[in-house]
Coordinates of C-alpha atoms in Angstrom, one line a residue:
X1 CA 32.9 1.9 -168.3
X2 CA 31.5 4.8 -170.3
X3 CA 35.0 5.6 -171.7
X4 CA 35.3 2.0 -172.8
X5 CA 31.9 2.3 -174.6
X6 CA 32.9 5.6 -176.3
X7 CA 36.2 4.0 -177.4
X8 CA 34.3 1.0 -178.8
X9 CA 32.0 3.4 -180.7
X10 CA 35.0 5.4 -182.0
X11 CA 36.6 2.2 -183.2
X12 CA 33.3 1.1 -184.8
X13 CA 33.0 4.5 -186.6
X14 CA 36.6 4.3 -187.7
X15 CA 36.0 0.8 -189.1
X16 CA 32.9 2.1 -191.0
X17 CA 35.0 5.0 -192.4
X18 CA 37.6 2.5 -193.4
X19 CA 35.0 0.4 -195.2
X20 CA 33.6 3.4 -197.0
X21 CA 37.1 4.5 -198.0
X22 CA 37.8 0.9 -199.2
X23 CA 34.7 1.0 -201.4
X24 CA 35.7 4.4 -202.8
X25 CA 39.2 3.1 -203.4
X26 CA 37.8 0.0 -205.1
X27 CA 35.6 2.1 -207.4
X28 CA 38.6 4.4 -208.2
X29 CA 40.7 1.3 -208.9
X30 CA 38.2 0.1 -211.4
X31 CA 38.3 3.5 -212.9
X32 CA 41.8 3.0 -214.1
X33 CA 44.4 2.8 -211.3
X34 CA 44.9 -0.9 -211.8
X35 CA 47.1 -2.9 -209.4
X36 CA 48.8 0.3 -208.2
X37 CA 45.6 1.7 -206.9
X38 CA 44.8 -1.7 -205.3
X39 CA 48.1 -1.6 -203.3
X40 CA 47.6 1.9 -202.2
X41 CA 44.1 0.9 -201.1
X42 CA 45.4 -1.9 -199.0
X43 CA 47.9 0.4 -197.3
X44 CA 45.3 3.0 -196.5
X45 CA 42.8 0.5 -195.1
X46 CA 45.5 -1.1 -193.0
X47 CA 46.5 2.2 -191.6
X48 CA 42.9 3.2 -190.8
X49 CA 42.2 -0.1 -189.1
X50 CA 45.4 0.0 -187.1
X51 CA 44.7 3.5 -185.9
X52 CA 41.1 2.7 -185.0
X53 CA 42.3 -0.4 -183.0
X54 CA 45.0 1.6 -181.3
X55 CA 42.5 4.3 -180.3
X56 CA 40.0 1.8 -179.0
X57 CA 42.6 0.0 -176.9
X58 CA 43.9 3.3 -175.4
X59 CA 40.5 4.2 -173.9

């Protein structure tokens, strides 16, 4: 049960990191990357969420 709890916390932390990264990417996009930066941002967030979910499920 504790392993499941730790996995849940890791997934939550990963989600928060992804959110912070998304905000950074959004600010950077507004700084001049345009649609290209937006696409990269989506890919990075997708990868972070996917990895976080995979890690949470593995516990």
